[in-house]
PDB file of C-alpha atoms in Angstrom:
ATOM      1  CA  UNK B   1      40.495 188.437 178.016  1.00 64.00           C
ATOM      2  CA  UNK B   2      41.901 185.391 179.708  1.00 85.00           C
ATOM      3  CA  UNK B   3      45.261 184.164 180.897  1.00 92.00           C
ATOM      4  CA  UNK B   4      45.546 180.402 180.940  1.00 92.00           C
ATOM      5  CA  UNK B   5      48.237 178.841 183.109  1.00 95.00           C
ATOM      6  CA  UNK B   6      49.337 175.244 182.754  1.00 96.00           C
ATOM      7  CA  UNK B   7      52.183 172.901 183.568  1.00 97.00           C
ATOM      8  CA  UNK B   8      51.663 172.293 187.250  1.00 97.00           C
ATOM      9  CA  UNK B   9      51.873 168.872 188.788  1.00 97.00           C
ATOM     10  CA  UNK B  10      53.492 166.642 191.362  1.00 98.00           C
ATOM     11  CA  UNK B  11      57.282 166.457 191.449  1.00 98.00           C
ATOM     12  CA  UNK B  12      59.871 165.208 193.906  1.00 98.00           C
ATOM     13  CA  UNK B  13      62.182 167.597 195.686  1.00 98.00           C
ATOM     14  CA  UNK B  14      65.122 168.471 193.473  1.00 98.00           C
ATOM     15  CA  UNK B  15      63.063 168.029 190.330  1.00 98.00           C
ATOM     16  CA  UNK B  16      61.943 170.499 187.691  1.00 98.00           C
ATOM     17  CA  UNK B  17      58.737 171.817 186.178  1.00 98.00           C
ATOM     18  CA  UNK B  18      57.972 174.358 183.490  1.00 98.00           C
ATOM     19  CA  UNK B  19      54.870 176.491 183.808  1.00 98.00           C
ATOM     20  CA  UNK B  20      53.296 178.232 180.843  1.00 97.00           C
ATOM     21  CA  UNK B  21      50.726 181.010 180.615  1.00 96.00           C
ATOM     22  CA  UNK B  22      49.085 181.996 177.358  1.00 92.00           C
ATOM     23  CA  UNK B  23      46.666 184.801 176.636  1.00 86.00           C
ATOM     24  CA  UNK B  24      43.426 184.669 174.721  1.00 82.00           C
ATOM     25  CA  UNK B  25      41.263 187.560 173.662  1.00 75.00           C
ATOM     26  CA  UNK B  26      44.133 189.996 173.195  1.00 75.00           C
ATOM     27  CA  UNK B  27      47.860 190.161 172.686  1.00 81.00           C
ATOM     28  CA  UNK B  28      50.132 190.877 175.620  1.00 85.00           C
ATOM     29  CA  UNK B  29      53.206 191.668 173.560  1.00 88.00           C
ATOM     30  CA  UNK B  30      53.400 195.159 175.073  1.00 91.00           C
ATOM     31  CA  UNK B  31      52.637 194.009 178.622  1.00 93.00           C
ATOM     32  CA  UNK B  32      54.880 193.051 181.489  1.00 95.00           C
ATOM     33  CA  UNK B  33      54.140 189.524 182.677  1.00 96.00           C
ATOM     34  CA  UNK B  34      54.740 187.760 185.930  1.00 97.00           C
ATOM     35  CA  UNK B  35      54.143 184.853 188.257  1.00 98.00           C
ATOM     36  CA  UNK B  36      52.805 184.751 191.800  1.00 98.00           C
ATOM     37  CA  UNK B  37      52.096 181.854 194.110  1.00 98.00           C
ATOM     38  CA  UNK B  38      49.918 181.143 197.082  1.00 98.00           C
ATOM     39  CA  UNK B  39      50.634 178.307 199.460  1.00 96.00           C
ATOM     40  CA  UNK B  40      47.907 176.848 201.704  1.00 92.00           C
ATOM     41  CA  UNK B  41      47.174 179.172 204.580  1.00 95.00           C
ATOM     42  CA  UNK B  42      49.535 181.856 203.289  1.00 96.00           C
ATOM     43  CA  UNK B  43      49.182 185.092 201.388  1.00 97.00           C
ATOM     44  CA  UNK B  44      49.896 185.341 197.709  1.00 97.00           C
ATOM     45  CA  UNK B  45      53.533 186.218 197.039  1.00 97.00           C
ATOM     46  CA  UNK B  46      55.528 187.524 194.113  1.00 98.00           C
ATOM     47  CA  UNK B  47      57.725 185.022 192.290  1.00 98.00           C
ATOM     48  CA  UNK B  48      59.051 186.608 189.100  1.00 98.00           C
ATOM     49  CA  UNK B  49      58.310 189.257 186.482  1.00 98.00           C
ATOM     50  CA  UNK B  50      59.552 190.105 183.003  1.00 97.00           C
ATOM     51  CA  UNK B  51      59.297 193.319 181.020  1.00 96.00           C
ATOM     52  CA  UNK B  52      57.400 193.592 177.743  1.00 94.00           C
ATOM     53  CA  UNK B  53      60.657 193.326 175.807  1.00 93.00           C
ATOM     54  CA  UNK B  54      62.023 190.479 177.874  1.00 92.00           C
ATOM     55  CA  UNK B  55      65.082 192.561 178.634  1.00 93.00           C
ATOM     56  CA  UNK B  56      64.426 193.018 182.345  1.00 96.00           C
ATOM     57  CA  UNK B  57      63.485 190.454 184.947  1.00 97.00           C
ATOM     58  CA  UNK B  58      62.749 190.466 188.670  1.00 97.00           C
ATOM     59  CA  UNK B  59      62.818 187.548 191.070  1.00 98.00           C
ATOM     60  CA  UNK B  60      61.867 186.906 194.656  1.00 98.00           C
ATOM     61  CA  UNK B  61      64.925 186.117 196.743  1.00 98.00           C
ATOM     62  CA  UNK B  62      63.500 182.707 197.566  1.00 97.00           C
ATOM     63  CA  UNK B  63      63.647 181.583 193.914  1.00 98.00           C
ATOM     64  CA  UNK B  64      66.736 183.375 192.579  1.00 98.00           C
ATOM     65  CA  UNK B  65      69.125 180.975 190.913  1.00 97.00           C
ATOM     66  CA  UNK B  66      66.477 178.244 190.712  1.00 98.00           C
ATOM     67  CA  UNK B  67      63.646 179.756 188.668  1.00 98.00           C
ATOM     68  CA  UNK B  68      63.852 181.461 185.278  1.00 98.00           C
ATOM     69  CA  UNK B  69      61.127 183.547 183.687  1.00 98.00           C
ATOM     70  CA  UNK B  70      60.993 183.968 179.914  1.00 97.00           C
ATOM     71  CA  UNK B  71      58.500 184.946 177.252  1.00 95.00           C
ATOM     72  CA  UNK B  72      57.565 184.848 173.628  1.00 90.00           C
ATOM     73  CA  UNK B  73      53.834 184.857 172.839  1.00 84.00           C
ATOM     74  CA  UNK B  74      53.347 183.356 176.287  1.00 92.00           C
ATOM     75  CA  UNK B  75      55.173 183.580 179.585  1.00 95.00           C
ATOM     76  CA  UNK B  76      57.081 180.677 181.085  1.00 97.00           C
ATOM     77  CA  UNK B  77      58.520 179.811 184.465  1.00 98.00           C
ATOM     78  CA  UNK B  78      61.251 177.199 184.456  1.00 98.00           C
ATOM     79  CA  UNK B  79      61.517 175.856 187.984  1.00 98.00           C
ATOM     80  CA  UNK B  80      64.580 173.818 188.916  1.00 98.00           C
ATOM     81  CA  UNK B  81      65.829 172.389 192.191  1.00 98.00           C
ATOM     82  CA  UNK B  82      62.304 172.442 193.538  1.00 98.00           C
ATOM     83  CA  UNK B  83      61.768 172.341 197.283  1.00 98.00           C
ATOM     84  CA  UNK B  84      58.727 171.299 199.307  1.00 97.00           C
ATOM     85  CA  UNK B  85      58.278 174.961 200.274  1.00 97.00           C
ATOM     86  CA  UNK B  86      57.669 175.763 196.603  1.00 98.00           C
ATOM     87  CA  UNK B  87      54.363 173.919 196.867  1.00 98.00           C
ATOM     88  CA  UNK B  88      51.621 176.386 195.967  1.00 98.00           C
ATOM     89  CA  UNK B  89      49.077 177.425 193.404  1.00 98.00           C
ATOM     90  CA  UNK B  90      50.926 179.494 190.810  1.00 98.00           C
ATOM     91  CA  UNK B  91      49.217 182.385 189.031  1.00 97.00           C
ATOM     92  CA  UNK B  92      50.268 184.440 186.035  1.00 97.00           C
ATOM     93  CA  UNK B  93      49.614 188.165 185.748  1.00 96.00           C
ATOM     94  CA  UNK B  94      49.861 190.896 183.123  1.00 95.00           C
ATOM     95  CA  UNK B  95      49.948 194.687 183.158  1.00 95.00           C
ATOM     96  CA  UNK B  96      51.410 197.451 181.021  1.00 94.00           C
ATOM     97  CA  UNK B  97      53.419 198.542 184.070  1.00 94.00           C
ATOM     98  CA  UNK B  98      56.046 196.076 185.323  1.00 94.00           C
ATOM     99  CA  UNK B  99      55.926 197.695 188.746  1.00 95.00           C
ATOM    100  CA  UNK B 100      52.244 196.844 189.008  1.00 96.00           C
ATOM    101  CA  UNK B 101      53.051 193.228 188.218  1.00 96.00           C
ATOM    102  CA  UNK B 102      55.769 193.125 190.885  1.00 96.00           C
ATOM    103  CA  UNK B 103      53.502 194.783 193.456  1.00 96.00           C
ATOM    104  CA  UNK B 104      50.701 192.339 192.762  1.00 95.00           C
ATOM    105  CA  UNK B 105      48.295 194.931 191.429  1.00 96.00           C
ATOM    106  CA  UNK B 106      48.345 193.756 187.818  1.00 96.00           C
ATOM    107  CA  UNK B 107      45.207 194.285 185.789  1.00 95.00           C
ATOM    108  CA  UNK B 108      44.938 190.769 184.381  1.00 94.00           C
ATOM    109  CA  UNK B 109      45.244 187.495 186.261  1.00 95.00           C
ATOM    110  CA  UNK B 110      45.037 183.893 185.187  1.00 93.00           C
ATOM    111  CA  UNK B 111      43.570 180.980 187.037  1.00 92.00           C
ATOM    112  CA  UNK B 112      46.105 179.048 189.047  1.00 94.00           C
ATOM    113  CA  UNK B 113      47.998 175.867 188.374  1.00 97.00           C
ATOM    114  CA  UNK B 114      48.941 173.676 191.318  1.00 98.00           C
ATOM    115  CA  UNK B 115      52.546 172.711 191.941  1.00 98.00           C
ATOM    116  CA  UNK B 116      53.179 170.092 194.598  1.00 98.00           C
ATOM    117  CA  UNK B 117      56.727 169.212 195.607  1.00 98.00           C
ATOM    118  CA  UNK B 118      57.106 166.076 197.692  1.00 97.00           C
ATOM    119  CA  UNK B 119      59.995 165.544 200.089  1.00 94.00           C
TER     120      UNK B 119
END
């Protein structure tokens, strides 16, 4: 079972990026999915989560109004109005329990994709 994140890159402040995370080895249609990030020298932090149905979402205060999480057979993170402080390695996560995703104790994790926002 693997989660594969992609879409990271270098962008100027105020720009946009769209991250994607797809699963291989099993289907995650009944799983809550989410995104975390870890900046250099900092702890990993929650970014956003979405329920298995897509009907409920959660966001960190720092990204509300700028980032949007969505899903179909994969999970996406549309990031707009990017700031230099959004620079981090972004990870996707999956668990049957959305609370576990939000708390950072999800069962499945993908490798990270680096987002760098220049000022």
